[in-house]
Every structure is written in structure tokens, then in C-alpha cells.
CSV table of C-alpha atoms and ligand atoms in Angstrom, one decimal:
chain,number,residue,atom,x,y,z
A,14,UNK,CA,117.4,103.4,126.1
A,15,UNK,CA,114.1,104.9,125.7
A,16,UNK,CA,110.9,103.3,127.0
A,17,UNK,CA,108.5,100.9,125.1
A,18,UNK,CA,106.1,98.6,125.7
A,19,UNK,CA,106.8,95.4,123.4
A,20,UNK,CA,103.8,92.7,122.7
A,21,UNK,CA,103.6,89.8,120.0
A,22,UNK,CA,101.1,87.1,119.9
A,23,UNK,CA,102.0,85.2,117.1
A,24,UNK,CA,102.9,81.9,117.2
A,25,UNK,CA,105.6,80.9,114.9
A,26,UNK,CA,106.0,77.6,113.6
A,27,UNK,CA,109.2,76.9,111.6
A,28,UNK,CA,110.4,74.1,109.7
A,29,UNK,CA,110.6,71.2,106.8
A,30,UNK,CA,106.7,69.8,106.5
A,31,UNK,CA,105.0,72.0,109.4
A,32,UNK,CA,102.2,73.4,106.8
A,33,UNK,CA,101.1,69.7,108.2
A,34,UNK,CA,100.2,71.3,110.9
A,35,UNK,CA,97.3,73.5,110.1
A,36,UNK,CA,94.5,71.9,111.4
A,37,UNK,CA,95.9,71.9,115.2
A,38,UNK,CA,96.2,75.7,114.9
A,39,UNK,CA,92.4,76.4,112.7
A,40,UNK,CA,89.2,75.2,115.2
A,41,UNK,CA,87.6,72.4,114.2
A,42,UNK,CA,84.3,73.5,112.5
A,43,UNK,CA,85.5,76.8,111.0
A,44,UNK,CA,84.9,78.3,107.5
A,45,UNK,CA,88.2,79.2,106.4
A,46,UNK,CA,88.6,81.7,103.4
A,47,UNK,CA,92.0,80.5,102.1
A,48,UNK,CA,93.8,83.0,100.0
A,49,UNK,CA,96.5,83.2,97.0
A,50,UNK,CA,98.4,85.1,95.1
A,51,UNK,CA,99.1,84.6,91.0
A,52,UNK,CA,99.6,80.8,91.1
A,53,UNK,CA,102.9,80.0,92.6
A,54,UNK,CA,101.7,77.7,95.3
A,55,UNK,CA,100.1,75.5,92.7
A,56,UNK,CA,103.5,75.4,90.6
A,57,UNK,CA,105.7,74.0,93.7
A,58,UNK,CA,103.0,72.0,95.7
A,59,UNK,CA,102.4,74.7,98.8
A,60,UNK,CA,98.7,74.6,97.6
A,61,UNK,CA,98.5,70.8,97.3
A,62,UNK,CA,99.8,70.5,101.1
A,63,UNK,CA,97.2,73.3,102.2
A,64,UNK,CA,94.4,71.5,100.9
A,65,UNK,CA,95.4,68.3,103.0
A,66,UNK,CA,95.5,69.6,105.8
A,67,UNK,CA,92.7,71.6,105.5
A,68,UNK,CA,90.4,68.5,104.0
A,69,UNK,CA,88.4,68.1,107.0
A,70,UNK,CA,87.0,71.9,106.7
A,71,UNK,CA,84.8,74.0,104.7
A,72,UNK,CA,86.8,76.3,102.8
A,73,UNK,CA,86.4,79.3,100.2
A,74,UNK,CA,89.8,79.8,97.8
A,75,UNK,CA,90.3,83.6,97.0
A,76,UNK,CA,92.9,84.1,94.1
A,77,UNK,CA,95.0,86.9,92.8
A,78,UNK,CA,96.0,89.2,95.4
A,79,UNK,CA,98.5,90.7,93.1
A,80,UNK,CA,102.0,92.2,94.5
A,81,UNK,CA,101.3,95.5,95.9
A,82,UNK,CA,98.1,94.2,96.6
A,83,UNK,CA,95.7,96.5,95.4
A,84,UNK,CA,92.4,97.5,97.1
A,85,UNK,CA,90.2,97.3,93.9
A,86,UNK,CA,91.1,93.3,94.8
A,87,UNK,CA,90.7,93.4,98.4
A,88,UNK,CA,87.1,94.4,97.6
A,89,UNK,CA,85.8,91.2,95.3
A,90,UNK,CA,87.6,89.2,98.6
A,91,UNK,CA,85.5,91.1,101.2
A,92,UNK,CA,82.3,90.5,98.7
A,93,UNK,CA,83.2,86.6,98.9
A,94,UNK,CA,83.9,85.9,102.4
A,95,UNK,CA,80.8,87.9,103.8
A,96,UNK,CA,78.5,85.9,101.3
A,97,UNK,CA,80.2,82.5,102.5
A,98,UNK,CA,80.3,83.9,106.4
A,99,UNK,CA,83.8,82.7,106.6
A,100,UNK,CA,85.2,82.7,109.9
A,101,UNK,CA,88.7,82.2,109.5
A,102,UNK,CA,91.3,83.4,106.8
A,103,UNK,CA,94.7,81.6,105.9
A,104,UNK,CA,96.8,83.8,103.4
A,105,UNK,CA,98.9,81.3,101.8
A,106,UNK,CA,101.7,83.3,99.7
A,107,UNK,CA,104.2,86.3,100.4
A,108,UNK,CA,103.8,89.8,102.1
A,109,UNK,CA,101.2,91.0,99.4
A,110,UNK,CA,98.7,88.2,100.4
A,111,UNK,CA,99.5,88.3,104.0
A,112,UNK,CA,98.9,91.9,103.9
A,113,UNK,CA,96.2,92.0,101.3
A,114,UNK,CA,94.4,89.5,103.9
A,115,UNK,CA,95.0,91.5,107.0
A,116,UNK,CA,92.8,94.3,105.5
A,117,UNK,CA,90.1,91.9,104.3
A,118,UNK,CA,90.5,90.2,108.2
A,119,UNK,CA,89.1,94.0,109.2
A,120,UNK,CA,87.1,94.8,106.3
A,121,UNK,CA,85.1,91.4,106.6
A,122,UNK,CA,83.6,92.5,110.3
A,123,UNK,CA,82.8,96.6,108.9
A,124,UNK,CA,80.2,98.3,106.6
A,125,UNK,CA,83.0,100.8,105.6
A,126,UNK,CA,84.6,100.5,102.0
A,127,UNK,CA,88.2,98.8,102.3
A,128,UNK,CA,89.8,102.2,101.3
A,129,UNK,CA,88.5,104.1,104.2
A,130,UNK,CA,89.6,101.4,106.2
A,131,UNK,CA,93.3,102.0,104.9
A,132,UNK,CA,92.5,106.2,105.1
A,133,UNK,CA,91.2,105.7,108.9
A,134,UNK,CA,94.2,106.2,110.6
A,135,UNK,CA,93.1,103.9,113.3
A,136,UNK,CA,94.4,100.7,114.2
A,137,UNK,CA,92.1,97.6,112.5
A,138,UNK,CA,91.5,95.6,115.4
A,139,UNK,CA,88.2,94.2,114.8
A,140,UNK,CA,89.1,91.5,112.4
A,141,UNK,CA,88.3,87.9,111.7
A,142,UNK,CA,91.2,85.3,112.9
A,143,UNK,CA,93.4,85.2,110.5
A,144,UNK,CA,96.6,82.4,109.5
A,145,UNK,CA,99.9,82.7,107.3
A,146,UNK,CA,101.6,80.2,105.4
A,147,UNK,CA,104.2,82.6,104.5
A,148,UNK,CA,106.5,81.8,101.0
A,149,UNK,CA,108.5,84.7,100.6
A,150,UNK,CA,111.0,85.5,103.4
A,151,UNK,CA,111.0,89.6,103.4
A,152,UNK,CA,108.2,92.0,104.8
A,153,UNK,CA,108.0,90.5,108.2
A,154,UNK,CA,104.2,90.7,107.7
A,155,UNK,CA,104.3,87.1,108.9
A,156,UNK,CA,104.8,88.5,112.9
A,157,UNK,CA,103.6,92.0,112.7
A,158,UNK,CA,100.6,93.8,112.4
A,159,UNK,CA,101.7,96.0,109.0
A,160,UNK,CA,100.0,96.4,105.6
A,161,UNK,CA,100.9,98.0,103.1
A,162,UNK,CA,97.8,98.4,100.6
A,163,UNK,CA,97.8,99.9,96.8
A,164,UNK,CA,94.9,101.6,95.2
A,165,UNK,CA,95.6,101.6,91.4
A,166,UNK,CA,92.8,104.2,89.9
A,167,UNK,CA,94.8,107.1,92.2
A,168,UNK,CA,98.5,105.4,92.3
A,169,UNK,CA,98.5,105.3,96.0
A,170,UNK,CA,100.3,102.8,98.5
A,171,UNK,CA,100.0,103.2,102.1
A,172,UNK,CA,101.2,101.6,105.2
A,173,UNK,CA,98.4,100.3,107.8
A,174,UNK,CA,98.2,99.1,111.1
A,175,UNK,CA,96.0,96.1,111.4
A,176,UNK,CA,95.9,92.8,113.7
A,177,UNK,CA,98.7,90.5,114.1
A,178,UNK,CA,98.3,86.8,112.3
A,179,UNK,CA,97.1,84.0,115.0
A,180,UNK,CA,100.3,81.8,113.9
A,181,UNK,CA,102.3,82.1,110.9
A,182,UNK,CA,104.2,78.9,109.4
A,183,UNK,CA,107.5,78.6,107.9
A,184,UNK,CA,109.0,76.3,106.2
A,185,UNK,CA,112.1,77.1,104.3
A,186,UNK,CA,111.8,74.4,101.3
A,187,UNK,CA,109.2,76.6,100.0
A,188,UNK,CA,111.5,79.1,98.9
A,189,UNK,CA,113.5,77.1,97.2
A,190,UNK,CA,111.1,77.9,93.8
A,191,UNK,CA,111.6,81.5,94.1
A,192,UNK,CA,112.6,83.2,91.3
A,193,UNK,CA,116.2,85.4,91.8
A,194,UNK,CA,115.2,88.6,91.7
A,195,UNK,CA,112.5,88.0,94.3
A,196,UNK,CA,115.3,86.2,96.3
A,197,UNK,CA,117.4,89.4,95.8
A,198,UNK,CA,114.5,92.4,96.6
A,199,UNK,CA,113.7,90.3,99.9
A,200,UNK,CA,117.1,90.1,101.5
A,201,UNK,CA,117.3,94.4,100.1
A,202,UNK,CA,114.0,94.7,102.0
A,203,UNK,CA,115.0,92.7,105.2
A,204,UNK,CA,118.6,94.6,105.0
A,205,UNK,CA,116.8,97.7,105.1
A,206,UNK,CA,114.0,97.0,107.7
A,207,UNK,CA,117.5,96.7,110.1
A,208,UNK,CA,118.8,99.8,108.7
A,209,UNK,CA,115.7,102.1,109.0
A,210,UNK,CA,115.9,100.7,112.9
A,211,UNK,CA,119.2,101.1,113.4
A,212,UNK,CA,121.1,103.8,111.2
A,213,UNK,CA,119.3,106.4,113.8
A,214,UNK,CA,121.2,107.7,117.0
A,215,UNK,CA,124.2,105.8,118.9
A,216,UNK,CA,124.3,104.7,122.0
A,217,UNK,CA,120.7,103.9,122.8
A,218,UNK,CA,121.1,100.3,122.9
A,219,UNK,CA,124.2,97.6,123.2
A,220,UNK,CA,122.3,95.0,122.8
A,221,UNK,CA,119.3,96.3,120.3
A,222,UNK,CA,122.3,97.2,118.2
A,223,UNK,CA,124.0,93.5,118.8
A,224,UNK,CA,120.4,92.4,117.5
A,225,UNK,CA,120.7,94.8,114.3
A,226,UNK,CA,124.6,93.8,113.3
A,227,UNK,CA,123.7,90.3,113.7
A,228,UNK,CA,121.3,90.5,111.6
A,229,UNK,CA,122.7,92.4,108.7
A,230,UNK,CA,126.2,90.2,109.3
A,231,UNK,CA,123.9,86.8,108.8
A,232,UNK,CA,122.8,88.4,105.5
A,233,UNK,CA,125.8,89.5,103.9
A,234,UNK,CA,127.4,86.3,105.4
A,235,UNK,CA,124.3,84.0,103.4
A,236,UNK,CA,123.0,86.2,100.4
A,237,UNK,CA,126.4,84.8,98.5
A,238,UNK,CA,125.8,81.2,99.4
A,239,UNK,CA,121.9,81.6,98.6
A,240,UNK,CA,123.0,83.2,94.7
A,241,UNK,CA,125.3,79.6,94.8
A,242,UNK,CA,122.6,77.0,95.9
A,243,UNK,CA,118.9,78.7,96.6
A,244,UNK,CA,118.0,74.9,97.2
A,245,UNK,CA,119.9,74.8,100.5
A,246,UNK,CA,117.6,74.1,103.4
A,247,UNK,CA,119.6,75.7,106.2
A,248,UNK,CA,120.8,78.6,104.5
A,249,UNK,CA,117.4,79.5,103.3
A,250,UNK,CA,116.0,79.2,106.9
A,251,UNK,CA,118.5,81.2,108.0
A,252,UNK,CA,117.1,84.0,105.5
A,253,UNK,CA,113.6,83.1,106.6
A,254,UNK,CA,114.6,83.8,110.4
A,255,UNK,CA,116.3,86.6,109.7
A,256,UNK,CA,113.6,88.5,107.9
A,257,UNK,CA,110.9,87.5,110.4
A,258,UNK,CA,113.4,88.5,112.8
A,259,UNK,CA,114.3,91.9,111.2
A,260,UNK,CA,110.6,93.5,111.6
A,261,UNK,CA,108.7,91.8,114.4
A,262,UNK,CA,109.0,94.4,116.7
A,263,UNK,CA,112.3,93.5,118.7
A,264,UNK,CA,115.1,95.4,117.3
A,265,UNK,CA,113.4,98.4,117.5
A,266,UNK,CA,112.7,98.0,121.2
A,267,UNK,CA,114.3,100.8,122.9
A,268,UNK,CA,115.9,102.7,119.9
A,269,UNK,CA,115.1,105.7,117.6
A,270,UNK,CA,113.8,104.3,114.1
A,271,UNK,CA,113.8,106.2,110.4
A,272,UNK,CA,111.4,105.0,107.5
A,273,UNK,CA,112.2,107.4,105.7
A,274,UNK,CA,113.4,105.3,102.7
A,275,UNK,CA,110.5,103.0,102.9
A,276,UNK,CA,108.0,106.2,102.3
A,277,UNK,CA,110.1,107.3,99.3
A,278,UNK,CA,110.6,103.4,98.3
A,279,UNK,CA,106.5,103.3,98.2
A,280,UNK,CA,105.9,106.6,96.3
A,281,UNK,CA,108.6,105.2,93.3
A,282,UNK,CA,106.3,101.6,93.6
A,283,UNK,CA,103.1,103.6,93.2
A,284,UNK,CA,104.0,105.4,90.3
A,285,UNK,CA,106.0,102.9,88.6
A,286,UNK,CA,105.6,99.5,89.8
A,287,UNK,CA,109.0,98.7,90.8
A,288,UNK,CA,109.2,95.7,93.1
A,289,UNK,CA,109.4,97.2,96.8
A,290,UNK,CA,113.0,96.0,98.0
A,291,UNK,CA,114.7,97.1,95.1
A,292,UNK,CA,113.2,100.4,95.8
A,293,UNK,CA,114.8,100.7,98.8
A,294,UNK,CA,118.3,99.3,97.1
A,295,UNK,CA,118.0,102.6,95.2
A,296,UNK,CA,116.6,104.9,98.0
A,297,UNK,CA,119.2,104.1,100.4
A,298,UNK,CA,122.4,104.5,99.6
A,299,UNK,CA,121.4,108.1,98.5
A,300,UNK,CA,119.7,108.6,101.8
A,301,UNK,CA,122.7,107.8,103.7
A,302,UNK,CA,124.6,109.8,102.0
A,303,UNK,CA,121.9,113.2,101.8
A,304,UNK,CA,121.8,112.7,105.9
A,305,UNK,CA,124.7,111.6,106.3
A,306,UNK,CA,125.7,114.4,109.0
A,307,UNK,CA,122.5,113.3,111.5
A,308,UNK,CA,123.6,110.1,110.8
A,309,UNK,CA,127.6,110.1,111.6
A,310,UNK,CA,128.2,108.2,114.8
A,311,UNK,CA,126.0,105.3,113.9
A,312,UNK,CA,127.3,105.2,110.1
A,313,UNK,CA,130.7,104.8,111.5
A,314,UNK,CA,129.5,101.7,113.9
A,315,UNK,CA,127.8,100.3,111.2
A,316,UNK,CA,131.2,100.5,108.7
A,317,UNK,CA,133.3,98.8,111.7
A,318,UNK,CA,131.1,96.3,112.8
A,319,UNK,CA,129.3,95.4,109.4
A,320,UNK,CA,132.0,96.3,107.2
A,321,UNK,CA,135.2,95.9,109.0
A,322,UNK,CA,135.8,99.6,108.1
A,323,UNK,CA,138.5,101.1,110.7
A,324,UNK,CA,140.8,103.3,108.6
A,325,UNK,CA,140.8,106.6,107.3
A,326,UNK,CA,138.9,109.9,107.8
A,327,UNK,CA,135.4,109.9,109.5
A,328,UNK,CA,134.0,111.2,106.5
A,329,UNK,CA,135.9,108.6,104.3
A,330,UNK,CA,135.0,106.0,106.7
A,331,UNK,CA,131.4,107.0,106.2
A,332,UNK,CA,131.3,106.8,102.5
A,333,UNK,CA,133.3,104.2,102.4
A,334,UNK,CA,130.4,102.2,104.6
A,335,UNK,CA,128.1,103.8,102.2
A,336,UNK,CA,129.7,102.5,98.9
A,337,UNK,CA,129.3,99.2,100.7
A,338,UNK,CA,126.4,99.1,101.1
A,339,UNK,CA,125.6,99.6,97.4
A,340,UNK,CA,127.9,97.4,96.2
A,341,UNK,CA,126.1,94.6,98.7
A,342,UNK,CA,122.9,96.0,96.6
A,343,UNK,CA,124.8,94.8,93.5
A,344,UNK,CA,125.9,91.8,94.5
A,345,UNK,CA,122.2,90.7,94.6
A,346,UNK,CA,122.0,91.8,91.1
A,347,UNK,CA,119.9,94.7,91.9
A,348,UNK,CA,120.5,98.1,90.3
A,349,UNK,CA,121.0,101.1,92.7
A,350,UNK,CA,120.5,104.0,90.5
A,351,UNK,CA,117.1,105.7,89.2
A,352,UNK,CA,118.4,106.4,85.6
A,353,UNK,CA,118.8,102.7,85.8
A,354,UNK,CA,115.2,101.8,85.9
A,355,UNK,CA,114.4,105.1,83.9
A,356,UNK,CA,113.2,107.1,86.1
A,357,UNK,CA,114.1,110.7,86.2
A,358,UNK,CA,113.1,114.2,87.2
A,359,UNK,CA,109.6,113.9,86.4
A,360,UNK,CA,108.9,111.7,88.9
A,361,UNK,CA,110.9,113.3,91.3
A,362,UNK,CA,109.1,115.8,91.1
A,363,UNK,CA,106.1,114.3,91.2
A,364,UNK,CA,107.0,112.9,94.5
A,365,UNK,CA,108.0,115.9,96.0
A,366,UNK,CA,104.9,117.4,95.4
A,367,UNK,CA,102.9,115.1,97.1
A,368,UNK,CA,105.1,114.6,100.3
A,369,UNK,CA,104.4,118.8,100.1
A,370,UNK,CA,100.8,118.5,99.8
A,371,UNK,CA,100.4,115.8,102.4
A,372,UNK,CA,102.5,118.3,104.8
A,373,UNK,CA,105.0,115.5,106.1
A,374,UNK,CA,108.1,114.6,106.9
A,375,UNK,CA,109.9,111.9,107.8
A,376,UNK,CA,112.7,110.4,109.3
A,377,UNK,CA,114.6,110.1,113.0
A,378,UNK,CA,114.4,114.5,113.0
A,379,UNK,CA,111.4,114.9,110.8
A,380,UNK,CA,113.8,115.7,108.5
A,381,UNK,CA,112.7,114.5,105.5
A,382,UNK,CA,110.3,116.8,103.8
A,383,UNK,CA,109.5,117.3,100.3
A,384,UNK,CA,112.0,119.5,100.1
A,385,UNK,CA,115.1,116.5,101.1
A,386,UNK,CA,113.3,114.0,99.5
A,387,UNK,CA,114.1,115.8,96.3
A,388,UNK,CA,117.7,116.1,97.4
A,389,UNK,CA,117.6,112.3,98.2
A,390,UNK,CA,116.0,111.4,95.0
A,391,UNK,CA,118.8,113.5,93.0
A,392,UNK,CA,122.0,111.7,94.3
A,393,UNK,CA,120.1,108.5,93.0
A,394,UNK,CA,119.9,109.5,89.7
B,406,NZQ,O1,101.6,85.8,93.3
B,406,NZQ,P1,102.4,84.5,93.3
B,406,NZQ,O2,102.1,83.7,92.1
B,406,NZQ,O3,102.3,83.7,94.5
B,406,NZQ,O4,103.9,85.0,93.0
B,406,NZQ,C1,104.6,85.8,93.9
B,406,NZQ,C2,104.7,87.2,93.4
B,406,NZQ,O5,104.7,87.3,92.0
B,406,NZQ,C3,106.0,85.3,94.0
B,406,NZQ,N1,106.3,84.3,95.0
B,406,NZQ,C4,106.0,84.3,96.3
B,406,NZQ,N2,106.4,83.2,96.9
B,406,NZQ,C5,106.9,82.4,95.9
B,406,NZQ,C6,106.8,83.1,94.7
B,406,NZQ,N3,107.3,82.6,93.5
B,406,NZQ,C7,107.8,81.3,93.6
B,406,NZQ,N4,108.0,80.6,94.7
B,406,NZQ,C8,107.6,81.1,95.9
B,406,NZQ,N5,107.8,80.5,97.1
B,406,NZQ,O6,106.8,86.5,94.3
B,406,NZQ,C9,106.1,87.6,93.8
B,406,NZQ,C10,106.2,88.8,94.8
B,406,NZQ,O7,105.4,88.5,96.0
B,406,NZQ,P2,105.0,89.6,97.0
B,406,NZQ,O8,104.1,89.0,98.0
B,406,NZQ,O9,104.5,90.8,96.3
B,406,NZQ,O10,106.4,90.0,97.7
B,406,NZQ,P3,106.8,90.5,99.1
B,406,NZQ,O11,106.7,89.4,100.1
B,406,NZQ,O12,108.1,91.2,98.9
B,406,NZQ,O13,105.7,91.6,99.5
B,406,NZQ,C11,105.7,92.9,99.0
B,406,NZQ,C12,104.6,93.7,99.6
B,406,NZQ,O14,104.8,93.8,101.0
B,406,NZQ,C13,104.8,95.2,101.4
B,406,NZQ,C14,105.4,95.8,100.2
B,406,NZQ,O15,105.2,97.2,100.2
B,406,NZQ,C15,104.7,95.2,99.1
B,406,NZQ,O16,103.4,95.7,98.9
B,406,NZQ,N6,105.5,95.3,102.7
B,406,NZQ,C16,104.9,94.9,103.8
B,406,NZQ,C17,105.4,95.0,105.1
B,406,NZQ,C18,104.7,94.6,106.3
B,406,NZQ,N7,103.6,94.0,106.2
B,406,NZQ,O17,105.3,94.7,107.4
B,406,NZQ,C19,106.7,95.7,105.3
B,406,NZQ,C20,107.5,95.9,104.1
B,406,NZQ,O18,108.4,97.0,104.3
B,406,NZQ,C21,106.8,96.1,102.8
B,406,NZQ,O19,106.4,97.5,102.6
B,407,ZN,ZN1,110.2,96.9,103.4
């Protein structure tokens, strides 16, 4: 096990009719900035029970922090809640708004322009309070201190740290308006968040790994049921849970984590606007099987206790795991392939190029240069 040092303040408050519960977690007397998304919340009554519970406050509304929230937005927001000296923000929506809000939370206590805040490097700690009412069960954003923020003009998405929310509440029966494929890209992107945590070295963990299979078990186990009956209370919780569960900091206590295919996922989001989990749908599967040699032992643990995979070759064991996991990609009714979206070499290249100009890598070995990218990109043609 290797070392680490594990902290998380939030306070999470799950369940049927706990957005009731704002006003015991704002202080009385604050000026809360609330903020939105495109509208949802107004279509399926989240907004109608934020503003009860919020009546006895002063409050600013903020809307259209669009998905892949961009930081030409992030800007009129900042603008807003400085002019109305708000001292506490709610982000009322799904991992775009609660991100979108943790960079406003730092940009609302600096002079410095949003973007440089994203291009610091340096943890945003300075920040306003800040409140989730989370409706979309994916990103984790909900317990951790991530961002990931856009910039349109330049077609660039990066991944921040920032400040943890205060409290973040969940109630399950808000998902139940969500449309499928947003349903299907967040159980890709909590599946993944597991993977990039766990698919790494064997042997570092029994029960960090227990953690990991549980949760990808729960998911395969529920994402049938949820394509059956999305209006399901306890199978949608268990989805909620499981996503707040896959990236608050726990299951990577201890272990060796990759990323890689969340930095690829962004770069094909940047350039073409495809929805972040199903990103990773595509990245993976090709990722597995590019590295799948550094990745042997734990691809075979994975296939046995995930899959129930115990026959055969190693290396037909490991595809076999592989081809799994794709087809589980499927099953959400997600496509797995570039061609399939119409993306090709172009942008491959494209990508390439940059990871080469920005002199990285990624991955468990630093393995993934420009260079592997490019080989990972190819096999998902
Ligand atoms: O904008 P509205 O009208 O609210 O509609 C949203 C949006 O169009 C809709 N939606 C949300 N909840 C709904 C709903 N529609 C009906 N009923 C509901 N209950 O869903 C659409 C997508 O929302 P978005 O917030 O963009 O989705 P998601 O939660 O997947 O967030 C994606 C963003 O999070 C980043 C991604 O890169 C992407 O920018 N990530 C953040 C992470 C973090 N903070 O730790 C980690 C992740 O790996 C990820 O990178
Ligand atoms: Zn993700």
C-alpha cells in the first residue's frame, strides 16, 4: 500500500425531499448567488424547491453554465456576484454547474482573470463558501475539489484543483427527468473514474480493490434495471452513491491511479463537443487494449471478479475482459468507436500534436505520450 494522506469535508446529505434542507446548512443572513444550468431544474421542480427553502434569504440567480462549462461564462458570473457582494454560492444542476461554480467560488475573492486562475497551477483555496444541489449522478464534483473548465475561443478544457463544496445534497428523485443518454454517459464516466483508479498495479490494496469491484459490480448489476424503470427511487440512489462514491477520494487511497483516458476523453470534448463520458466509452477500451502489457495482472482481476472471466489464455482472458467492457459501453447505448461519431485522423492528429507541444505524458508509467496517444486513438477508429 503506498502512503497518503486522505481528508474530505463535505457533508453529504442524501435522500427523498432533503433539498428541504438548505437553510440549516446556508447562515442565516447570507447573500447567496444561486446558480443554473440551461433550464432543467425549472422543467422538473428542483428550482421551485430551491427557492423555498431559500425564501428567507437574499439571493442572486446566475443561469447558463452550459455543459463543459466554458470560462467566457464563468466571467459574466464573477461580474454578477462581486456587484451583488454575494457571500455564498449554491450550484444547483450537474458536474458543469458544480464545477463552473467552484471556479467562480475562487475567482469571486481575486483580481486575476478566471483563465489564469484555471492556468495557475495552484490549488484555489481562497474561495467563497460554496453549496451543491447536485442532479446528475456522474463527475463526483459533488465531494471533491475538481473542475474541469472549457475556454471556447482556444478549444481548451482543463482539469483544476479548487475547494471542496461545504455540503452537497442528493436526492435521487431528481434524476428521474434525465434524459437517457445523459443517464448512459454518467454511469460510462463513474465506470471509468473506478477504472482509471484501479486498472493500475496489483496487489497494492485488498480492500481499495474490494472498494473498486464493488463499485463497478453495483453498476453493471443496476445500469440494466435503470434502462427498464429510470423512475425507480432505490435503484437510482444506488447510481447516485455509487458515483459520489467512485471519485471522492477513497478508492484511490493507497493505490497507483491512471487518467490517462480522461486527458484524451477531454482533448476529443474540446475539439468536438462530445459529451464527456461517452468519450471515455470510446477512449477506453482502446486504451486497455494499447497498454494492455503494463496492465496484465490487474486486467485479469478485473475479468474474474467483474466479469466472471476464468478460462482460457491470459492474453484471451484479457481481451476477453476488454471486449466486455465495450460491450457494457453498448449496452448503455453508447457508441465505442471514433468513425462512429466521425472523427478520424485529423483530429488525431491534432491531439497528438498538442500532448507533444505541452511535453506530457500520462498514465500509471508516464507512458502515455503523444506518441501512444496516437496509437490509442488508432485502435478506436
Ligand atoms: O443545463 P441543464 O438544463 O440543467 O441540463 C443538463 C445538461 O444539459 C442536463 N441535466 C442535468 N441534470 C438533469 C438534466 N436534465 C434533466 N434532468 C436532470 N436532473 O444534463 C446535461 C449535462 O449536464 P452536465 O452538468 O454537463 O453533465 P455532467 O454532470 O456529466 O458534467 C460534465 C462536466 O463535468 C466534468 C466533465 O469534464 C464535464 O465538463 N467532470 C468533472 C469532474 C470533477 N469535477 O471531478 C470529473 C469528471 O471526470 C469530469 O471530467
Ligand atoms: Zn470523468
Amino acid at each position: 500500500m503506498n502512503n497518503f494522506i486522505f481528508q474530505n469535508p463535505v457533508k453529504l446529505i442524501m435522500g427523498k425531499g432533503m433539498i428541504g434542507h438548505l437553510s440549516r446548512e446556508i447562515p442565516a443572513g447570507s447573500r447567496v448567488m444561486i446558480t443554473f444550468g440551461g433550464g432543467s431544474v425549472r422543467a422538473n421542480g428542483v428550482y421551485d424547491q430551491v427557492k423555498e427553502a431559500l425564501k428567507d434569504y437574499y439571493t442572486v440567480e446566475f443561469w447558463g453554465i452550459e455543459p463543459n462549462p466554458a470560462v467566457e461564462t464563468i466571467r459574466s458570473a464573477v461580474e454578477l456576484g462581486k456587484r451583488e457582494k454575494v457571500d455564498f454560492l449554491l450550484a444547483v444542476g450537474g458536474g458543469s454547474v458544480l464545477d463552473g461554480t467552484k471556479l467562480i467560488a475562487a475567482a469571486l475573492l481575486s483580481d486575476k482573470d478566471p483563465w489564469d486562475l484555471v492556468l495557475s497551477r495552484t490549488p484555489l483555496t481562497a474561495t467563497v463558501p460554496l453549496g451543491t444541489v447536485l442532479t446528475l449522478p456522474a463527475t463526483g464534483s459533488e465531494m471533491n475539489r475538481n473542475a474541469v473548465i472549457s475556454r471556447k475561443e482556444t478549444q481548451e478544457k482543463y482539469g483544476i484543483t479548487a475547494n471542496f463544496p461545504e455540503f452537497s445534497i442528493l436526492d435521487p428523485e431528481v434524476t428521474f427527468s434525465l434524459p437517457s443518454y445523459q443517464i448512459a454517459c454518467g454511469i460510462a464516466d463513474t465506470f471509468v473514474h473506478v477504472m482509471e483508479q484501479y486498472i493500475t498495479v496489483t496487489g497494492e490494496s485488498r480492500i481499495a480493490d474490494r472498494w473498486a469491484e464493488g463499485i463497478l459490480r453495483t453498476l453493471t448489476e443496476i445500469a440494466p434495471l435503470i434502462r427498464e424503470d429510470q423512475s425507480n427511487y432505490d435503484t437510482m440512489a444506488d447510481f447516485m452513491f455509487s458515483a459520489t462514491m467512485a471519485l471522492n477520494g477513497i478508492i484511490r487511497m493507497g493505490v497507483t491511479e491512471d487518467w490517462s483516458t480522461h486527458q484524451i476523453g477531454h482533448e476529443l470534448t474540446a475539439l468536438h463537443g462530445l459529451t464527456h463520458g461517452h468519450t471515455l466509452a470510446i477512449v477506453l477500451p482502446a486504451n486497455l487494449r494499447v497498454r494492455s502489457e503494463i496492465k496484465a495482472g490487474k486486467l485479469l482481476q478485473y475479468g474474474e471478479r467483474v466479469w466472471g472471466i476464468n478460462q482460457g489464455t491470459p492474453e484471451e482472458r484479457i481481451e476477453a475482459a476488454i471486449e466486455k467492457t465495450e460491450e457494457f459501453f453498448r449496452s448503455l447505448g453508447l457508441t465505442t468507436r471514433l468513425h462512429e461519431e466521425g472523427i478520424g485522423q485529423e483530429t488525431i492528429a491534432e491531439i497528438e500534436r498538442r500532448f507533444n507541444e505541452r511535453k506530457i505524458a500520462f498514465g500509471e508509467q508516464n507512458d502515455v505520450t503523444g506518441e501512444v496517444t496516437r496509437k490509442i486513438l488508432e485502435a478506436a477508429l
